[in-house]
PDB file of C-alpha atoms in Angstrom:
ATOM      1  CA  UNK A 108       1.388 -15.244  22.061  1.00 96.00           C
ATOM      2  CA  UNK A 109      -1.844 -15.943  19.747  1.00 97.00           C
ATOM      3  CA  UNK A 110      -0.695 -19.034  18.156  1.00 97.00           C
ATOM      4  CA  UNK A 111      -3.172 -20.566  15.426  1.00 97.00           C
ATOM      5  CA  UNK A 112      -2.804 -23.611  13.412  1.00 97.00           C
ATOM      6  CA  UNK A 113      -4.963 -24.268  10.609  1.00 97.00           C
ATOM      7  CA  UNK A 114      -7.451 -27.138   9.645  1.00 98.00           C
ATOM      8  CA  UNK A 115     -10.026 -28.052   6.770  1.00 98.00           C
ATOM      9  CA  UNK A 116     -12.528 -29.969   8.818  1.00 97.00           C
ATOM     10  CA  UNK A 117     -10.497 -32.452   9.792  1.00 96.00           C
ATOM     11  CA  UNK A 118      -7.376 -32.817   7.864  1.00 97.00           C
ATOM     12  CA  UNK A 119      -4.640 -29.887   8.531  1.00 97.00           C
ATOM     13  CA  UNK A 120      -4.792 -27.350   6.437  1.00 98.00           C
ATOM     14  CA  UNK A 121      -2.409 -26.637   3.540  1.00 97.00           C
ATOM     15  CA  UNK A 122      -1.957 -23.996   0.965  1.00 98.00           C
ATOM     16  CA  UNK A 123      -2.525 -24.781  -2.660  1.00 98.00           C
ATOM     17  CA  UNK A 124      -3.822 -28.016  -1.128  1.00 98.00           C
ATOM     18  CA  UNK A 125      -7.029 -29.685  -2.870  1.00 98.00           C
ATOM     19  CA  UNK A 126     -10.146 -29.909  -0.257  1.00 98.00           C
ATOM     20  CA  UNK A 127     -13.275 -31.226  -1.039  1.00 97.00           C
ATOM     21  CA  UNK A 128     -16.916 -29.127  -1.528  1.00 96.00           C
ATOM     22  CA  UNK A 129     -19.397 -31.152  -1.504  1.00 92.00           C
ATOM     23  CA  UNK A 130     -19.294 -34.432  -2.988  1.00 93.00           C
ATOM     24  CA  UNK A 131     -18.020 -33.095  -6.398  1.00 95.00           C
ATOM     25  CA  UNK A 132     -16.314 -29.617  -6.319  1.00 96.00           C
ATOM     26  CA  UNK A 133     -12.668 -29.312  -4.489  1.00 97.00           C
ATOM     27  CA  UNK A 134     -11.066 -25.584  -4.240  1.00 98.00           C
ATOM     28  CA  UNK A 135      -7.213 -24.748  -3.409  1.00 98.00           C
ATOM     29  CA  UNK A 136      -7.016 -21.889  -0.888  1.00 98.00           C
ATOM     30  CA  UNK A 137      -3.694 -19.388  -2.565  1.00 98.00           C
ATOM     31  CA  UNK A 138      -4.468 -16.559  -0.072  1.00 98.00           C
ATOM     32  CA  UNK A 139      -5.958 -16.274   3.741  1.00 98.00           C
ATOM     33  CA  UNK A 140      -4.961 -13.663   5.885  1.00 98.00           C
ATOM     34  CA  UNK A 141      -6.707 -11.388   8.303  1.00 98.00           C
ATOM     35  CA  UNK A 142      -5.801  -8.824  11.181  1.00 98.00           C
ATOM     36  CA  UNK A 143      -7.085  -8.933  14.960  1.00 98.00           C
ATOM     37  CA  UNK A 144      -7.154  -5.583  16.192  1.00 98.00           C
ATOM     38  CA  UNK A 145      -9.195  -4.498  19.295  1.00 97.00           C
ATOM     39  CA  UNK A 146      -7.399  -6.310  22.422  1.00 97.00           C
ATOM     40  CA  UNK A 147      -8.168  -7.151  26.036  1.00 97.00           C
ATOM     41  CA  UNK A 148      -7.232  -8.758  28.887  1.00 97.00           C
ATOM     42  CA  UNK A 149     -10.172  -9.862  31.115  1.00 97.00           C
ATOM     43  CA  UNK A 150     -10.036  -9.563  34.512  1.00 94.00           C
ATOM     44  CA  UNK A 151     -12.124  -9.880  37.427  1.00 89.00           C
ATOM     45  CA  UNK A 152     -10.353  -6.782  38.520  1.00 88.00           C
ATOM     46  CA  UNK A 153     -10.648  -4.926  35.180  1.00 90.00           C
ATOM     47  CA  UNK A 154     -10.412  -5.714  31.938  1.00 95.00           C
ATOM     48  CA  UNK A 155      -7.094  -4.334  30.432  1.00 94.00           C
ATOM     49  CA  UNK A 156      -6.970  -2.378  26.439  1.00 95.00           C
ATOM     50  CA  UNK A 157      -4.357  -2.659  24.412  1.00 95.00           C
ATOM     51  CA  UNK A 158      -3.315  -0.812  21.148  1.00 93.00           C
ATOM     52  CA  UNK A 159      -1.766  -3.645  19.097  1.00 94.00           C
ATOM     53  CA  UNK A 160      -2.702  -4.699  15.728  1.00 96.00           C
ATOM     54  CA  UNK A 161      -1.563  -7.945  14.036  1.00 97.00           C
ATOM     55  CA  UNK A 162      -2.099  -9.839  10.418  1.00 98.00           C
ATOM     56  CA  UNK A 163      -2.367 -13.290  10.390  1.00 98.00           C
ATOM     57  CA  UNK A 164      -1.549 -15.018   7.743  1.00 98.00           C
ATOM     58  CA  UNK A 165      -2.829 -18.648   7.882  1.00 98.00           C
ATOM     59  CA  UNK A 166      -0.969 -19.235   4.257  1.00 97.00           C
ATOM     60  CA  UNK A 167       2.494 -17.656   5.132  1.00 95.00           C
ATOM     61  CA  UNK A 168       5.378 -19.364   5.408  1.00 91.00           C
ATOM     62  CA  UNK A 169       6.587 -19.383   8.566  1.00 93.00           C
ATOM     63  CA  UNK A 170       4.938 -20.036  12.422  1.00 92.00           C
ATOM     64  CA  UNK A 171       5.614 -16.456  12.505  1.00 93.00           C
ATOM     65  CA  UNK A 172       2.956 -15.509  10.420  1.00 96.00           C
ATOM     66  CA  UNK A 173       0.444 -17.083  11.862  1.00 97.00           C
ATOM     67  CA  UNK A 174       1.591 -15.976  15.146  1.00 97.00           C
ATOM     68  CA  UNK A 175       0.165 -12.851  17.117  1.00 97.00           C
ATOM     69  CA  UNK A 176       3.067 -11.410  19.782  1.00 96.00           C
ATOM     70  CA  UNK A 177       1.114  -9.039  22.520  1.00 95.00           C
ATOM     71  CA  UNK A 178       3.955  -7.896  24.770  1.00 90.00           C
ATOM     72  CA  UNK A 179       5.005  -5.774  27.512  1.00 87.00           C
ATOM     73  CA  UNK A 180       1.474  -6.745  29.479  1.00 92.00           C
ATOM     74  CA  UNK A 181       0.681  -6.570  33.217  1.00 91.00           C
ATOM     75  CA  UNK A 182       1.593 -10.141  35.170  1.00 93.00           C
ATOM     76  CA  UNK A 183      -1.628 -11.536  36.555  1.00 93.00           C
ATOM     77  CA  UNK A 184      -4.830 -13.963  36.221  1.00 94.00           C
ATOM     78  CA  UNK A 185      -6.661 -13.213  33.767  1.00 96.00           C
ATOM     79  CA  UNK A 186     -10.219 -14.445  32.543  1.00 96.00           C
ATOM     80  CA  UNK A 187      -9.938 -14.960  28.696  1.00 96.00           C
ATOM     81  CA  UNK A 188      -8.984 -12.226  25.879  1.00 97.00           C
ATOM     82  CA  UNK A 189     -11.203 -10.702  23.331  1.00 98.00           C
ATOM     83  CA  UNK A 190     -10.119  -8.839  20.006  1.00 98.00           C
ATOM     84  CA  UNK A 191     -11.660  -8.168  16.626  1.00 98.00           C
ATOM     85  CA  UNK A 192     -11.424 -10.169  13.519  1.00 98.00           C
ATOM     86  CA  UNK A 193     -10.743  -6.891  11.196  1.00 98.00           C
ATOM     87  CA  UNK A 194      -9.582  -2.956  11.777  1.00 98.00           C
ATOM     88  CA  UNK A 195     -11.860  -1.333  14.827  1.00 98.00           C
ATOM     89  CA  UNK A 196     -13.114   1.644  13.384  1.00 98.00           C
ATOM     90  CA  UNK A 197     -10.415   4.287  14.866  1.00 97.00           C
ATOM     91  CA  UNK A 198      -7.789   2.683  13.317  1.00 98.00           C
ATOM     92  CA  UNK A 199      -9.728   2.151  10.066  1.00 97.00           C
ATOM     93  CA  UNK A 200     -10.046   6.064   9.870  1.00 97.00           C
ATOM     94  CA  UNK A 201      -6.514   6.175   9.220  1.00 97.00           C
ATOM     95  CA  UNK A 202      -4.481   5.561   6.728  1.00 97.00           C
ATOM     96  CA  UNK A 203      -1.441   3.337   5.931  1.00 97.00           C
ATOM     97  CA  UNK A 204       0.946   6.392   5.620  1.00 97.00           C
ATOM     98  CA  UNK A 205       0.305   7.184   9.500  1.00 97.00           C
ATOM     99  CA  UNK A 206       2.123   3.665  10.696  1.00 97.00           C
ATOM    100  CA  UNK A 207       6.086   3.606  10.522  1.00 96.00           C
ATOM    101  CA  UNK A 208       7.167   0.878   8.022  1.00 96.00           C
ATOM    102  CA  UNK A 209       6.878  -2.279  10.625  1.00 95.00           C
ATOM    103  CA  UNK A 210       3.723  -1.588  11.525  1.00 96.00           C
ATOM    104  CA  UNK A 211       0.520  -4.248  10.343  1.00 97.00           C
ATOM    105  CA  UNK A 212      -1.162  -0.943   9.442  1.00 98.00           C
ATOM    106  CA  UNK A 213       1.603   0.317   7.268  1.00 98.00           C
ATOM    107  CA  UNK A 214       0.498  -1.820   4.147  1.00 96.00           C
ATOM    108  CA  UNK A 215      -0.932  -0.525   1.252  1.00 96.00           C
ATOM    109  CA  UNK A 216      -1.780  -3.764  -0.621  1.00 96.00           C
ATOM    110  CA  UNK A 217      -4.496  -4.012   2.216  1.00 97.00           C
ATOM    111  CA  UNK A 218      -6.335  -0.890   2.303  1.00 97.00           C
ATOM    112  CA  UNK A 219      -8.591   0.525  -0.309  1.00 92.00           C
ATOM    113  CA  UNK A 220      -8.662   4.687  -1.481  1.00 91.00           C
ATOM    114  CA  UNK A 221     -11.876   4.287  -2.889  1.00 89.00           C
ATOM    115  CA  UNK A 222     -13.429   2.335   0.438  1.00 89.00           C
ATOM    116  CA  UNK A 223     -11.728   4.641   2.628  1.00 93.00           C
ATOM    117  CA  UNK A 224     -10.914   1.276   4.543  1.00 96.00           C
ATOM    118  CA  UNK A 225      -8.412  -1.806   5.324  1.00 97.00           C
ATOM    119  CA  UNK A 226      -9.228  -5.236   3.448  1.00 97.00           C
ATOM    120  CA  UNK A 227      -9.990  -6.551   6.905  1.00 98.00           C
ATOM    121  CA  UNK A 228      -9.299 -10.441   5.100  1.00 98.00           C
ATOM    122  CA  UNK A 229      -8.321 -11.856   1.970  1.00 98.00           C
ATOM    123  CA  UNK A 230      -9.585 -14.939   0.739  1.00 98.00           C
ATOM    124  CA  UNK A 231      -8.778 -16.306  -2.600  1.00 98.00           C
ATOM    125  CA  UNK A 232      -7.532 -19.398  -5.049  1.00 98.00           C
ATOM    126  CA  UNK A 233      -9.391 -21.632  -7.288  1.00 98.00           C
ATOM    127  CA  UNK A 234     -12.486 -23.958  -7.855  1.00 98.00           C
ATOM    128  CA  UNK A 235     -12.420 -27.155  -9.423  1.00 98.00           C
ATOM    129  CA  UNK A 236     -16.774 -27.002 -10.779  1.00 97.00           C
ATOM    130  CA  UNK A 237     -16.778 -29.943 -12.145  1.00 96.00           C
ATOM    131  CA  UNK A 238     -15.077 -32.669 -10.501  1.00 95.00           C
ATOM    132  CA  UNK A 239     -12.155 -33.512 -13.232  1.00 96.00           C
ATOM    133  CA  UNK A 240      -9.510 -31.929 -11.421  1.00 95.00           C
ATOM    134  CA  UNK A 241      -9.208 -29.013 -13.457  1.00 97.00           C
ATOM    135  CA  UNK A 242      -9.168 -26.120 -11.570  1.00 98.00           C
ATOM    136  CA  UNK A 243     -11.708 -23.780 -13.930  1.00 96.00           C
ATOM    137  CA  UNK A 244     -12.525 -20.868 -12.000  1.00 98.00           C
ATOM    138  CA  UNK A 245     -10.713 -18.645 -10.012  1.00 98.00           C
ATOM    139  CA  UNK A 246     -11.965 -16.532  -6.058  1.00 98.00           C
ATOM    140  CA  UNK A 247     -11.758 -13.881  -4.221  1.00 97.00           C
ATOM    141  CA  UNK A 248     -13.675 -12.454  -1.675  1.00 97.00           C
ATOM    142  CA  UNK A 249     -11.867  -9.170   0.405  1.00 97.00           C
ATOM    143  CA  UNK A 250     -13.849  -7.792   3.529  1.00 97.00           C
ATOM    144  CA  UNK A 251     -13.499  -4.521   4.621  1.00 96.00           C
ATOM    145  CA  UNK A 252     -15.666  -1.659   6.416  1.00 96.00           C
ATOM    146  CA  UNK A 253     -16.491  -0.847   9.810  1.00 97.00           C
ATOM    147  CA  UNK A 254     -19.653  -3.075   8.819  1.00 96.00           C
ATOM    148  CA  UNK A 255     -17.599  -6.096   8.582  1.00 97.00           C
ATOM    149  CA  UNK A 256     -15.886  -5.808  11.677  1.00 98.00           C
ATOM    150  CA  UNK A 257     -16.464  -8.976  13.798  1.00 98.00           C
ATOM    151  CA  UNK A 258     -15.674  -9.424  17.736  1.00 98.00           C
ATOM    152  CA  UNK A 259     -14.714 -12.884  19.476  1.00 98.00           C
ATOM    153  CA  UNK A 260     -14.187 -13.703  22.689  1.00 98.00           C
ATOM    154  CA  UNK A 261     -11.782 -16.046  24.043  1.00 97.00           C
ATOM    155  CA  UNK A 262     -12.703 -17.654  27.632  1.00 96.00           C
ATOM    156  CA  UNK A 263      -9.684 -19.119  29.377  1.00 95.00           C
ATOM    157  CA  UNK A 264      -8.471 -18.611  32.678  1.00 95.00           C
ATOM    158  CA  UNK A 265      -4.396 -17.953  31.913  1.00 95.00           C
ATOM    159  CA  UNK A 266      -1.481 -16.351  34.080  1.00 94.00           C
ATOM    160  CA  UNK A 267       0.878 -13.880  32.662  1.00 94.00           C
ATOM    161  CA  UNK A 268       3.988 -13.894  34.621  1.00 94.00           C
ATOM    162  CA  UNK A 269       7.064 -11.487  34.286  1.00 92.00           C
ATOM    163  CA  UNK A 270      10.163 -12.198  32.000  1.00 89.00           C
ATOM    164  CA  UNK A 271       8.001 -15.423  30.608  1.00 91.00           C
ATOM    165  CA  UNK A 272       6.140 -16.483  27.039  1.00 92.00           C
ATOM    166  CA  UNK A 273       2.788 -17.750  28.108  1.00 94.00           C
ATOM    167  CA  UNK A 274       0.809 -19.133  24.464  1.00 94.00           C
ATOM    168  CA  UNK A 275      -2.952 -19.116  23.758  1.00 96.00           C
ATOM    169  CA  UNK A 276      -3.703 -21.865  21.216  1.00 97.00           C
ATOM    170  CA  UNK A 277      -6.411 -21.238  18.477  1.00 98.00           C
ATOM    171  CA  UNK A 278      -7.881 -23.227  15.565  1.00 98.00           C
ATOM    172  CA  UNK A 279      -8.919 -22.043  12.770  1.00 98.00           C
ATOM    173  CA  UNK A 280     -11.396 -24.334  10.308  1.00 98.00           C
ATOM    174  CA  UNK A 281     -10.821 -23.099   6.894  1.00 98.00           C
ATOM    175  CA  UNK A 282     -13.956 -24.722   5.807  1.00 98.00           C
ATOM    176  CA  UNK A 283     -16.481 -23.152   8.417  1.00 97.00           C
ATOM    177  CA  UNK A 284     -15.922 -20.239   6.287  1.00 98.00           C
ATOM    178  CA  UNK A 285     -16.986 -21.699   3.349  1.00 97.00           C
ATOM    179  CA  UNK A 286     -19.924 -23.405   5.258  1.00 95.00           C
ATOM    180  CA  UNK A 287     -22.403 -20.946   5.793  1.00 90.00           C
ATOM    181  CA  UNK A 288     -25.665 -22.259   7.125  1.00 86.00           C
ATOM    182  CA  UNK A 289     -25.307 -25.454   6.449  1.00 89.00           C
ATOM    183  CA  UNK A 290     -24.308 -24.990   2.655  1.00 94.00           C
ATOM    184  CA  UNK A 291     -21.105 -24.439   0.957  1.00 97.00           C
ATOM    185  CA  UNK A 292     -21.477 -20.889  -0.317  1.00 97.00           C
ATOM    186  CA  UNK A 293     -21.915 -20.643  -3.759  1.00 96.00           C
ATOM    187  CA  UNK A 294     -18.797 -19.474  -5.507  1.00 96.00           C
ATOM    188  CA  UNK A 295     -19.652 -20.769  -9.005  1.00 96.00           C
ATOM    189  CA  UNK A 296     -22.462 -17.895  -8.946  1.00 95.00           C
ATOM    190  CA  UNK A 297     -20.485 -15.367  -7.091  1.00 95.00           C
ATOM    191  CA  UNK A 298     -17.016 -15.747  -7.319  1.00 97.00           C
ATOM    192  CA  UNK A 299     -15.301 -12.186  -6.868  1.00 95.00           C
ATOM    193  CA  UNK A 300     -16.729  -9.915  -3.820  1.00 94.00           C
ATOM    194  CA  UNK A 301     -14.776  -7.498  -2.728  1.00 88.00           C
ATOM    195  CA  UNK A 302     -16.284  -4.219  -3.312  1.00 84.00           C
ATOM    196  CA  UNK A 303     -19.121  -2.345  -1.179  1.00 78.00           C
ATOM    197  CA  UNK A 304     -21.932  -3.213  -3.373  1.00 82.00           C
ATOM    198  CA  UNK A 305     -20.932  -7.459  -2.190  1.00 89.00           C
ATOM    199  CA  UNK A 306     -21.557  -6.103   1.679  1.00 93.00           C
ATOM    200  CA  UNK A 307     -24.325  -8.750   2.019  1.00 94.00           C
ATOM    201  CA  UNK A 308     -21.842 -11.458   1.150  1.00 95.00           C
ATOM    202  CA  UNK A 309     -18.750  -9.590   2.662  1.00 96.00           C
ATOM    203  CA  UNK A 310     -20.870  -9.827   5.936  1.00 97.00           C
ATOM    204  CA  UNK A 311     -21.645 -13.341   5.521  1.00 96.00           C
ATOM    205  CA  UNK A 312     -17.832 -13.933   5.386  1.00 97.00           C
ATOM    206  CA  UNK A 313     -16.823 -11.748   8.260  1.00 98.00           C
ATOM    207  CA  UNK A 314     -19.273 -13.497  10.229  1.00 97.00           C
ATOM    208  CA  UNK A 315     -17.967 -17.296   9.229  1.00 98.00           C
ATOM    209  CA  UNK A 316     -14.206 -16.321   9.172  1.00 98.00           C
ATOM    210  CA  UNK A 317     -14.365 -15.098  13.080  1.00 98.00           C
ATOM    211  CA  UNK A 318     -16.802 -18.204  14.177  1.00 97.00           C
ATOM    212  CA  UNK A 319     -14.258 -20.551  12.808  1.00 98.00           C
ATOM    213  CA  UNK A 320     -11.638 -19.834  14.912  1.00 98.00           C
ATOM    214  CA  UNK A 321     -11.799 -21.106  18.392  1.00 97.00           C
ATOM    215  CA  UNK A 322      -9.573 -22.567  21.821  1.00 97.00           C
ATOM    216  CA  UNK A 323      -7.533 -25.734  20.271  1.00 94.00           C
ATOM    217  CA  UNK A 324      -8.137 -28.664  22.136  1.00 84.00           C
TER     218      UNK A 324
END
């Protein structure tokens, strides 16, 4: 199991929970999900592929959904695990009719006709501009594209052994994806991005949504 758990900097995350930008603006996170796609096993002996494909959904309602379950895998040491934050691109080519029902893939609220792509993540909810706790202007920013495909490795030394559960902690801090360079990004100026001609910005979001997530402590 992929198990994350959620933080903003360093309180624990919550949805619909106020968290500060800056020393004036707060924003309330409705919506963050992703999918990992693209696993493997390292191995000093060879790295081992495998064909799963998960959402995450850091503002579901259950462990479940923010849980990633890779079964049926080969006992053994293995190095760390790598994956992609997003659809690799021969899965992307498909589309959400080729997955039976239960599959991640199967969804059409995440996959765009006219991008001929998944929504690789969705990130929205609302911005408090001013400081008054009024909550005056609403997000969203949805990646998607074989250009915003991100890949992470995960460097820990694990055994898998047969018949048992063995769980890979990760952390995920909401705000490194608002935190771009040293900045908040600037959502007052460029609140909705989610269509091709955003790419620039949908890159910039790819980018911080996979480097926030690392080991947990």
């Amino acid at each position: 199991n992929l198990s994350f758990s959620a933080r903003y900097g360093a309180v624990p995350f919550q949805t619909l929970q106020p968290f500060p930008m800056g020393a004036i603006k707060s924003i309330k996170i409705s919506k963050l999900d992703f999918y990992l796609t693209g696993f493997t096993l390292l191995s000093p002996s060879g790295n081992i592929e495998l064909a799963d494909a998960a959402m995450v959904d850091i503002t579901g309602n259950s462990d479940q959904d923010r849980t990633v379950s890779l079964k049926g895998l080969k006992s053994g040491v293995y190095s760390g695990i790598r994956f992609q934050v997003g659809v690799k691109p021969d899965l992307n080519k498909k589309l959400p009719k080729d997955f039976k029902s239960d599959h991640p893939l199967s969804s059409t609220s995440h996959f765009w006709e006219a991008w001929n792509s998944y929504i690789f993540s969705k990130i929205e909810g609302v911005l408090d501009t001013k400081g008054d706790k009024v909550y005056d202007l609403g997000f969203a920013v949805h990646t998607g594209t074989d250009a915003c495909l991100e890949t992470l490795q995960i460097d820990k030394s694990f055994t898998l052994t047969d018949q048992q559960t063995f769980a890979l902690n990760l952390d995920l801090d909401v705000e490194k994806i608002f935190l771009q360079g040293g900045q908040y990004f600037d959502l007052e100026s460029s609140p909705l991005n989610h269509n091709p001609s955003n790419m620039p910005t949908l890159k910039l979001f790819a980018t911080a949504l996979a480097g926030a997530i690392q080991l947990k402590n």
